[in-house]
CSV table of C-alpha atoms in Angstrom, one decimal:
chain,number,residue,atom,x,y,z
A,471,MET,CA,30.1,1.8,22.5
A,472,SER,CA,28.9,-1.8,23.0
A,473,ARG,CA,30.1,-3.6,26.1
A,474,SER,CA,31.6,-7.1,26.3
A,475,ARG,CA,29.1,-7.9,29.1
A,476,PRO,CA,25.5,-6.5,28.8
A,477,SER,CA,24.5,-4.1,31.5
A,478,ALA,CA,21.8,-5.2,34.0
A,479,ALA,CA,19.3,-2.9,32.1
A,480,ASP,CA,20.1,-4.4,28.8
A,481,GLN,CA,19.8,-7.9,30.2
A,482,GLU,CA,16.4,-6.9,31.5
A,483,LEU,CA,15.5,-5.6,28.1
A,484,ILE,CA,16.6,-8.8,26.4
A,485,ARG,CA,14.3,-10.8,28.9
A,486,HIS,CA,11.3,-8.6,28.0
A,487,LEU,CA,11.9,-9.2,24.3
A,488,ALA,CA,12.4,-12.9,24.8
A,489,ALA,CA,9.0,-13.1,26.6
A,490,ARG,CA,7.5,-11.8,23.3
A,491,GLU,CA,9.6,-14.3,21.2
A,492,LEU,CA,11.8,-11.5,19.9
A,493,THR,CA,15.6,-11.4,20.0
A,494,ALA,CA,18.2,-8.6,20.0
A,495,SER,CA,21.7,-8.0,21.4
A,496,PRO,CA,23.4,-5.2,23.3
A,497,ALA,CA,25.3,-4.3,20.1
A,498,ARG,CA,22.0,-3.8,18.2
A,499,PHE,CA,20.6,-1.8,21.1
A,500,GLU,CA,23.7,0.5,20.8
A,501,ARG,CA,23.2,0.9,17.1
A,502,TRP,CA,19.6,1.8,17.6
A,503,ARG,CA,20.6,4.3,20.3
A,504,ARG,CA,23.2,5.9,18.0
A,505,ALA,CA,20.5,6.3,15.3
A,506,GLY,CA,18.3,8.2,17.8
A,507,LEU,CA,15.7,5.5,17.8
A,508,LEU,CA,16.1,3.7,21.2
A,509,PRO,CA,16.2,5.8,24.4
A,510,ARG,CA,19.1,5.2,26.8
A,511,ASN,CA,18.1,3.6,30.0
A,512,PRO,CA,17.6,6.2,32.8
A,513,ARG,CA,19.8,5.9,35.8
A,514,ARG,CA,18.8,6.3,39.4
A,515,GLY,CA,21.0,6.6,42.5
A,516,LEU,CA,21.2,3.8,45.0
A,517,GLY,CA,22.0,6.2,47.9
A,518,ARG,CA,24.6,6.2,50.6
A,519,GLY,CA,27.4,6.4,48.1
A,520,ARG,CA,26.5,3.1,46.5
A,521,GLY,CA,26.5,4.5,43.0
A,522,SER,CA,23.6,4.2,40.5
A,523,THR,CA,21.8,1.7,38.4
A,524,ALA,CA,19.9,1.8,35.1
A,525,SER,CA,16.3,0.7,34.7
A,526,VAL,CA,14.2,0.0,31.6
A,527,ALA,CA,11.2,2.2,31.0
A,528,PRO,CA,8.1,0.5,29.6
A,529,GLU,CA,8.2,2.8,26.6
A,530,THR,CA,11.8,1.6,25.9
A,531,VAL,CA,10.6,-2.0,25.9
A,532,GLU,CA,7.9,-1.2,23.3
A,533,ILE,CA,10.3,0.7,21.0
A,534,ALA,CA,12.9,-2.2,21.2
A,535,ALA,CA,10.1,-4.7,20.4
A,536,ALA,CA,9.1,-2.7,17.4
A,537,LEU,CA,12.6,-2.5,16.1
A,538,ALA,CA,13.4,-6.1,16.9
A,539,PHE,CA,10.2,-7.1,15.0
A,540,HIS,CA,11.0,-5.1,11.9
A,541,ALA,CA,14.8,-4.9,11.7
A,542,ARG,CA,16.7,-8.0,10.6
A,543,GLN,CA,20.2,-8.8,9.5
A,544,GLY,CA,21.2,-7.1,6.3
A,545,ARG,CA,18.0,-4.9,6.1
A,546,ASP,CA,18.5,-1.2,6.1
A,547,LEU,CA,17.3,0.3,9.4
A,548,ARG,CA,15.3,3.0,7.5
A,549,LEU,CA,13.0,0.3,6.2
A,550,ALA,CA,12.4,-0.8,9.8
A,551,VAL,CA,11.5,2.8,10.7
A,552,VAL,CA,8.9,3.0,7.9
A,553,ASP,CA,7.4,-0.3,9.0
A,554,TRP,CA,7.4,0.8,12.6
A,555,PHE,CA,5.5,4.0,11.6
A,556,LEU,CA,3.0,2.2,9.4
A,557,HIS,CA,2.3,-0.8,11.6
A,558,ARG,CA,3.0,0.4,15.2
A,559,ASP,CA,-0.4,-0.5,16.6
A,560,LEU,CA,-1.0,-3.7,14.6
A,561,VAL,CA,1.8,-6.2,14.8
A,562,ILE,CA,3.8,-5.7,18.0
A,563,PRO,CA,2.6,-8.0,20.8
A,564,GLY,CA,2.2,-6.5,24.2
A,565,PRO,CA,-0.2,-4.7,26.5
A,566,THR,CA,0.8,-1.1,25.8
A,567,THR,CA,0.6,1.1,22.7
A,568,VAL,CA,3.9,1.4,20.8
A,569,PRO,CA,5.2,4.9,20.8
A,570,GLU,CA,5.6,6.7,17.5
A,571,PRO,CA,9.0,6.8,15.9
A,572,PRO,CA,10.9,10.1,16.1
A,573,GLU,CA,9.5,12.5,13.5
A,574,GLY,CA,12.9,13.2,11.9
A,575,ALA,CA,13.6,9.5,11.5
A,576,VAL,CA,10.2,9.0,9.8
A,577,PHE,CA,10.7,11.8,7.3
A,578,ALA,CA,14.3,10.7,6.6
A,579,ALA,CA,13.4,7.1,6.1
A,580,LEU,CA,10.5,7.9,3.8
A,581,ALA,CA,12.6,10.3,1.7
A,582,TRP,CA,15.3,7.6,1.4
A,583,VAL,CA,12.6,5.1,0.1
A,584,VAL,CA,11.2,7.6,-2.4
A,585,ALA,CA,14.7,8.5,-3.7
A,586,ARG,CA,15.3,4.8,-4.4
A,587,ASN,CA,12.0,4.2,-6.3
A,588,PRO,CA,12.7,3.8,-10.0
A,589,ILE,CA,9.2,4.9,-11.0
A,590,ALA,CA,9.6,8.1,-8.9
A,591,ARG,CA,12.9,8.8,-10.7
A,592,LEU,CA,11.1,8.4,-14.0
A,593,PHE,CA,8.6,11.1,-13.0
A,594,GLU,CA,11.4,13.4,-12.0
A,595,LEU,CA,13.2,12.8,-15.3
A,596,ALA,CA,10.0,13.6,-17.2
A,597,ARG,CA,9.4,16.7,-15.1
A,598,SER,CA,12.9,18.0,-16.0
A,599,ALA,CA,12.6,17.3,-19.7
A,600,HIS,CA,11.9,20.6,-21.5
A,601,THR,CA,13.8,20.4,-24.8
A,602,GLU,CA,13.2,17.9,-27.5
A,603,PRO,CA,16.6,16.1,-26.9
A,604,GLN,CA,15.7,15.8,-23.2
A,605,LYS,CA,12.3,14.4,-24.0
A,606,ASP,CA,13.9,11.8,-26.3
A,607,ALA,CA,16.3,10.9,-23.6
A,608,PHE,CA,13.4,10.4,-21.2
A,609,TYR,CA,11.6,8.1,-23.6
A,610,ASP,CA,14.7,6.0,-24.0
A,611,SER,CA,15.2,5.8,-20.2
A,612,ALA,CA,11.6,5.1,-19.5
A,613,LEU,CA,11.3,2.2,-22.0
A,614,THR,CA,14.6,0.7,-20.8
A,615,MET,CA,13.6,1.0,-17.1
A,616,LEU,CA,10.1,-0.2,-17.5
A,617,ALA,CA,11.2,-3.2,-19.6
A,618,ARG,CA,12.9,-4.5,-16.4
A,619,LYS,CA,9.7,-4.3,-14.4
A,620,PRO,CA,6.8,-6.9,-14.6
A,621,LEU,CA,4.3,-4.4,-16.0
A,622,GLY,CA,1.1,-5.5,-17.7
A,623,PRO,CA,-2.6,-4.8,-17.8
A,624,ILE,CA,-4.4,-4.9,-14.5
A,625,GLN,CA,-6.6,-8.0,-15.1
A,626,PHE,CA,-8.0,-9.1,-11.8
A,627,ASP,CA,-11.8,-8.8,-11.6
A,628,PRO,CA,-13.2,-10.2,-8.3
A,629,ALA,CA,-16.7,-10.7,-9.6
A,630,ALA,CA,-15.5,-12.6,-12.7
A,631,VAL,CA,-13.2,-14.8,-10.6
A,632,ARG,CA,-16.0,-15.6,-8.1
A,633,GLU,CA,-18.4,-16.5,-10.9
A,634,ALA,CA,-15.7,-18.7,-12.5
A,635,LEU,CA,-14.9,-20.5,-9.2
A,636,LEU,CA,-18.5,-21.2,-8.5
A,637,ALA,CA,-19.1,-22.4,-12.1
A,638,GLY,CA,-15.9,-24.4,-12.3
A,639,ARG,CA,-14.7,-22.7,-15.5
A,640,ASP,CA,-11.9,-20.5,-16.8
A,641,VAL,CA,-12.0,-16.7,-16.3
A,642,ASN,CA,-12.4,-14.9,-19.6
A,643,GLU,CA,-9.3,-12.9,-20.4
A,644,PRO,CA,-10.1,-9.2,-20.7
A,645,GLU,CA,-9.7,-7.5,-24.0
A,646,THR,CA,-6.5,-5.5,-24.2
A,647,ALA,CA,-5.7,-2.4,-26.2
A,648,GLY,CA,-3.1,-2.2,-28.9
A,649,LEU,CA,-0.3,-0.5,-26.8
A,650,GLN,CA,2.5,-2.4,-25.2
A,651,PRO,CA,2.2,-2.0,-21.4
A,652,GLN,CA,5.6,-0.2,-21.2
A,653,ALA,CA,4.5,2.3,-23.7
A,654,ALA,CA,1.2,2.8,-22.0
A,655,TYR,CA,2.8,3.6,-18.6
A,656,THR,CA,5.3,5.9,-20.3
A,657,HIS,CA,2.5,7.9,-21.9
A,658,LEU,CA,0.8,8.2,-18.5
A,659,ILE,CA,4.0,9.6,-17.0
A,660,VAL,CA,4.4,12.0,-19.9
A,661,ALA,CA,0.7,13.2,-19.6
A,662,THR,CA,1.2,13.7,-15.8
A,663,GLU,CA,4.5,15.6,-16.0
A,664,MET,CA,4.3,17.4,-19.4
A,665,GLY,CA,0.6,17.8,-20.0
A,666,PHE,CA,-1.6,15.5,-21.9
A,667,ASP,CA,-1.3,17.4,-25.1
A,668,GLU,CA,2.2,15.8,-25.3
A,669,VAL,CA,0.6,12.5,-26.0
A,670,GLY,CA,-2.9,13.5,-27.3
A,671,ALA,CA,-6.3,12.6,-26.1
A,672,ASP,CA,-6.6,9.4,-28.2
A,673,THR,CA,-3.2,8.1,-27.1
A,674,LEU,CA,-3.9,8.9,-23.4
A,675,ALA,CA,-7.3,7.1,-23.6
A,676,GLU,CA,-5.6,4.1,-25.3
A,677,ALA,CA,-2.9,4.0,-22.5
A,678,LEU,CA,-5.6,4.0,-19.8
A,679,ALA,CA,-7.5,1.3,-21.6
A,680,THR,CA,-4.3,-0.8,-21.9
A,681,ILE,CA,-3.5,-0.7,-18.2
A,682,ARG,CA,-7.2,-1.2,-17.3
A,683,LEU,CA,-6.9,0.8,-14.0
A,684,TYR,CA,-10.6,1.6,-14.6
A,685,PRO,CA,-11.9,-1.7,-15.9
A,686,GLY,CA,-15.6,-0.6,-15.9
A,687,LEU,CA,-14.8,1.9,-18.7
A,688,SER,CA,-14.2,0.9,-22.3
A,689,GLY,CA,-11.6,2.5,-24.5
A,690,ASP,CA,-14.4,4.6,-26.1
A,691,ASP,CA,-15.6,5.7,-22.6
A,692,LEU,CA,-12.1,6.8,-21.6
A,693,ARG,CA,-11.6,8.6,-24.9
A,694,GLN,CA,-14.9,10.5,-24.4
A,695,ALA,CA,-13.9,11.4,-20.8
A,696,VAL,CA,-10.5,12.7,-22.0
A,697,GLN,CA,-12.2,14.6,-24.8
A,698,ARG,CA,-14.8,16.1,-22.4
A,699,LEU,CA,-11.9,17.3,-20.2
A,700,GLU,CA,-10.1,18.6,-23.3
A,701,ASN,CA,-13.2,20.6,-24.4
A,702,SER,CA,-14.1,21.9,-20.9
A,703,ASP,CA,-13.3,25.4,-19.6
A,704,ASP,CA,-10.3,24.0,-17.8
A,705,GLY,CA,-9.2,21.9,-20.8
A,706,ALA,CA,-6.5,24.2,-22.0
A,707,LYS,CA,-5.0,24.3,-18.6
A,708,PHE,CA,-5.0,20.5,-18.2
A,709,ALA,CA,-3.7,19.9,-21.7
A,710,SER,CA,-0.7,22.1,-21.5
A,711,ALA,CA,0.1,22.2,-17.8
A,712,PRO,CA,1.4,19.1,-16.0
A,713,THR,CA,-0.4,17.9,-12.9
A,714,HIS,CA,2.9,16.6,-11.5
A,715,ASN,CA,3.5,13.4,-9.5
A,716,ASP,CA,6.1,14.6,-7.0
A,717,PRO,CA,6.2,12.4,-4.0
A,718,MET,CA,9.4,13.9,-2.6
A,719,GLY,CA,8.0,17.4,-2.9
A,720,THR,CA,4.7,16.3,-1.3
A,721,LEU,CA,6.6,14.6,1.6
A,722,LYS,CA,8.7,17.8,2.2
A,723,ARG,CA,5.6,19.9,2.3
A,724,SER,CA,3.8,17.7,4.8
A,725,SER,CA,3.7,17.7,8.6
A,726,ILE,CA,3.8,14.7,10.8
A,727,GLU,CA,0.1,15.2,11.6
A,728,GLN,CA,-0.7,15.0,7.9
A,729,LEU,CA,1.4,11.8,7.6
A,730,ARG,CA,-0.5,10.3,10.5
A,731,ARG,CA,-3.8,11.1,8.8
A,732,ALA,CA,-2.5,9.6,5.5
A,733,ARG,CA,-1.7,6.5,7.5
A,734,THR,CA,-5.3,6.3,8.7
A,735,VAL,CA,-6.5,6.8,5.1
A,736,LEU,CA,-4.1,4.2,3.7
A,737,TYR,CA,-5.3,1.6,6.2
A,738,GLY,CA,-8.9,2.4,5.6
A,739,LEU,CA,-8.6,2.2,1.8
A,740,SER,CA,-6.5,-1.0,2.1
A,741,GLY,CA,-9.2,-2.5,4.2
A,742,PHE,CA,-11.9,-1.6,1.7
A,743,GLY,CA,-9.7,-3.0,-1.0
A,744,ALA,CA,-9.3,-6.3,0.9
A,745,MET,CA,-13.1,-6.6,1.2
A,746,TYR,CA,-13.4,-5.9,-2.5
A,747,PHE,CA,-10.7,-8.5,-3.3
A,748,MET,CA,-12.1,-11.2,-1.0
A,749,HIS,CA,-15.4,-11.2,-3.0
A,750,ALA,CA,-13.4,-13.3,-5.5
A,751,LEU,CA,-12.6,-15.8,-2.7
A,752,LEU,CA,-16.2,-16.6,-2.0
A,753,MET,CA,-16.6,-14.1,0.9
A,754,PRO,CA,-20.3,-14.5,1.9
A,755,GLU,CA,-22.5,-11.7,0.8
A,756,THR,CA,-24.3,-9.3,3.2
A,757,PRO,CA,-26.3,-6.2,2.4
A,758,GLY,CA,-23.5,-4.1,3.8
A,759,LEU,CA,-20.8,-5.7,1.7
A,760,THR,CA,-23.0,-5.5,-1.4
A,761,ALA,CA,-23.6,-1.8,-0.8
A,762,LEU,CA,-20.0,-1.1,-0.1
A,763,ARG,CA,-18.9,-2.8,-3.3
A,764,ALA,CA,-21.5,-0.9,-5.3
A,765,ARG,CA,-20.2,2.4,-3.9
A,766,ILE,CA,-16.7,1.4,-4.9
A,767,ASP,CA,-17.8,0.4,-8.4
A,768,LYS,CA,-19.6,3.7,-8.8
A,769,LEU,CA,-16.4,5.6,-7.9
A,770,GLY,CA,-14.4,3.3,-10.2
A,771,VAL,CA,-11.7,2.8,-7.7
A,772,GLY,CA,-11.9,-1.0,-7.0
A,773,THR,CA,-8.6,-1.8,-8.8
A,774,LEU,CA,-6.8,1.1,-7.1
A,775,LEU,CA,-8.0,-0.1,-3.7
A,776,MET,CA,-6.8,-3.7,-4.4
A,777,ILE,CA,-3.4,-2.3,-5.4
A,778,MET,CA,-3.1,-0.5,-2.1
A,779,CYS,CA,-4.2,-3.6,-0.2
A,780,THR,CA,-1.7,-6.0,-1.9
A,781,GLY,CA,1.1,-3.4,-1.5
A,782,MET,CA,0.8,-3.3,2.3
A,783,ASN,CA,3.2,-6.2,2.8
A,784,ARG,CA,5.9,-4.6,0.7
A,785,THR,CA,7.6,-1.7,2.5
A,786,HIS,CA,8.6,0.3,-0.6
A,787,ASP,CA,5.1,0.1,-2.1
A,788,ALA,CA,3.4,0.9,1.2
A,789,ALA,CA,5.6,3.9,1.6
A,790,ALA,CA,4.7,5.1,-1.9
A,791,ASN,CA,1.0,4.6,-1.2
A,792,LEU,CA,1.3,6.4,2.1
A,793,ILE,CA,2.5,9.5,0.4
A,794,SER,CA,-0.3,9.1,-2.2
A,795,CYS,CA,-2.8,9.2,0.6
A,796,LEU,CA,-1.6,12.8,1.4
A,797,ASP,CA,-3.6,13.7,-1.7
A,798,PRO,CA,-7.0,15.3,-0.8
A,799,TRP,CA,-8.7,13.1,-3.5
A,800,LEU,CA,-7.8,9.9,-1.7
A,801,ASP,CA,-8.7,11.4,1.6
A,802,ALA,CA,-12.1,12.3,0.3
A,803,ILE,CA,-12.6,8.7,-1.1
A,804,TYR,CA,-11.8,7.3,2.3
A,805,ASP,CA,-14.4,9.6,4.0
A,806,HIS,CA,-17.0,8.7,1.3
A,807,LEU,CA,-16.6,5.0,1.8
A,808,LEU,CA,-16.4,5.3,5.6
A,809,ASP,CA,-19.7,7.1,5.5
A,810,GLN,CA,-21.2,4.1,3.6
A,811,VAL,CA,-19.8,1.7,6.3
A,812,THR,CA,-21.0,3.9,9.2
A,813,ASN,CA,-24.4,4.8,7.9
A,814,GLY,CA,-25.2,2.0,5.5
A,815,PRO,CA,-26.2,-1.6,6.3
A,816,PRO,CA,-23.7,-3.4,8.7
A,817,LEU,CA,-20.9,-5.1,6.8
A,818,LEU,CA,-21.2,-8.5,8.5
A,819,HIS,CA,-24.8,-8.5,9.9
A,820,GLY,CA,-28.2,-7.8,8.5
A,821,PRO,CA,-30.4,-5.3,10.3
A,822,ASP,CA,-32.2,-8.0,12.3
A,823,SER,CA,-29.5,-10.7,12.2
A,824,LYS,CA,-27.9,-12.1,15.3
A,825,GLU,CA,-25.1,-13.7,13.2
A,826,THR,CA,-21.8,-13.4,14.9
A,827,ALA,CA,-18.4,-12.9,13.3
A,828,ASP,CA,-17.6,-16.6,14.2
A,829,LYS,CA,-20.7,-17.8,12.4
A,830,TYR,CA,-19.8,-15.6,9.4
A,831,MET,CA,-16.4,-17.2,9.2
A,832,GLU,CA,-17.9,-20.6,9.5
A,833,SER,CA,-20.1,-20.0,6.5
A,834,TRP,CA,-17.1,-18.6,4.6
A,835,ILE,CA,-15.0,-21.7,5.4
A,836,ALA,CA,-18.0,-24.0,4.5
A,837,ALA,CA,-18.2,-22.3,1.1
A,838,ILE,CA,-14.6,-22.9,0.4
A,839,LYS,CA,-14.8,-26.5,1.6
A,840,ASN,CA,-17.8,-27.0,-0.6
A,841,LEU,CA,-15.8,-25.7,-3.6
A,842,GLY,CA,-13.0,-28.1,-2.6
A,843,SER,CA,-15.4,-31.1,-2.7
A,844,THR,CA,-16.6,-30.0,-6.1
A,845,VAL,CA,-13.0,-30.0,-7.3
A,846,LYS,CA,-12.5,-33.5,-6.1
A,847,THR,CA,-15.5,-34.9,-7.9
A,848,ASP,CA,-14.5,-33.3,-11.2
A,849,GLY,CA,-11.2,-34.5,-12.7
A,850,ASN,CA,-11.0,-31.4,-14.9
A,851,ALA,CA,-11.8,-28.9,-12.2
A,852,ASP,CA,-8.1,-28.3,-11.3
A,853,LYS,CA,-7.4,-27.6,-14.9
A,854,ASN,CA,-10.3,-25.2,-15.1
A,855,ILE,CA,-10.0,-23.2,-12.0
A,856,GLY,CA,-6.8,-24.0,-10.1
A,857,HIS,CA,-4.8,-21.4,-12.0
A,858,GLN,CA,-7.4,-18.7,-11.9
A,859,GLY,CA,-7.0,-17.5,-8.3
A,860,PRO,CA,-5.3,-14.2,-7.2
A,861,ALA,CA,-1.9,-15.8,-7.1
A,862,LYS,CA,-1.9,-16.2,-10.8
A,863,SER,CA,-3.7,-13.0,-11.6
A,864,THR,CA,-1.7,-9.8,-11.8
A,865,LEU,CA,-2.5,-6.4,-10.5
A,866,GLY,CA,0.1,-4.8,-12.7
A,867,ASN,CA,2.7,-2.5,-11.2
A,868,PRO,CA,1.6,-1.5,-7.6
A,869,SER,CA,3.7,1.6,-7.4
A,870,ALA,CA,2.9,3.3,-10.7
A,871,PRO,CA,-0.8,4.1,-10.4
A,872,ALA,CA,-0.7,5.0,-6.7
A,873,GLN,CA,2.5,6.9,-6.6
A,874,GLY,CA,1.3,10.4,-6.5
A,875,GLY,CA,1.1,13.3,-4.0
């Protein structure tokens, strides 16, 4: 129950938060305590019958700072818990490490986010569709729901954008397949939950080509890959048996240690995606960055990594991608790329270079300024390149390709 006058301990806690330019009230402290997130202030006796007083533990200050940073008026507290878990060591100012949120609160918050995800609900609906009327109902629901979302082909190619920026010309639009994006995403959901014989190899390949999740592969390449799988020893199993995208089930089967590992994988893959993305924004080349990008291209996961990177600032997408990173496949990709960074050429320095990070940033800024001066000298430059940056380009639906588990 909140008090009309803050306790001495709560007043002290308010002062600690104010020193970090964070605000909270005793009423909010009490709500956080009732939710099991903020510890109550321990009391100590004053001796000689003088009663007791409460003090603020350093850990309590860090927890209150995390909650004050992520919780805001009108925002569900469960979203703040997800952000606290995802970002605990990254965004809270202060000298000590922020404690982990309570395990039960983390799982409850993630389950609540997953349950509210419309794409996850589509996967569940497809998974439960066994009769022909149920399948027809799924298609109707999928097309209606996906029509409300800004789906489209994934079109952003960092190398093409970089080349266009440097040349002062438009980025060539990628060729698109014949399917509508909503139909393409629907076919992928069906293939995942019902087996790809429900849509057929050609339709599945056309859906993948439409979305362009693997832009290095043409429609013919994708069709051949699906046909090879169809004709392989495991083809019958893959054709008739669903692979299942079940984030809720994956979450329920996971331990807190696995979630923490998935968090490490998510941040690592997002970082690699940022480096891949920033190539478009004239990030200076080094042998290490070139080798890392070549490794990403060889794996064909550049678009997926960029989707993860751009989803980190949206709690619902970051939560979906966190659960995706419980998948051993993404864990293996992270280890593979980390090996390249660890054992390959340094990312920001050549083997014999004394270039510092500051000098690297100076050269990057100089490249951008040089581009700006080029724009000023060419009256048509804004028309040619001003609309081609990442803000205009779309990465499609961030939650659909990286939703799994």
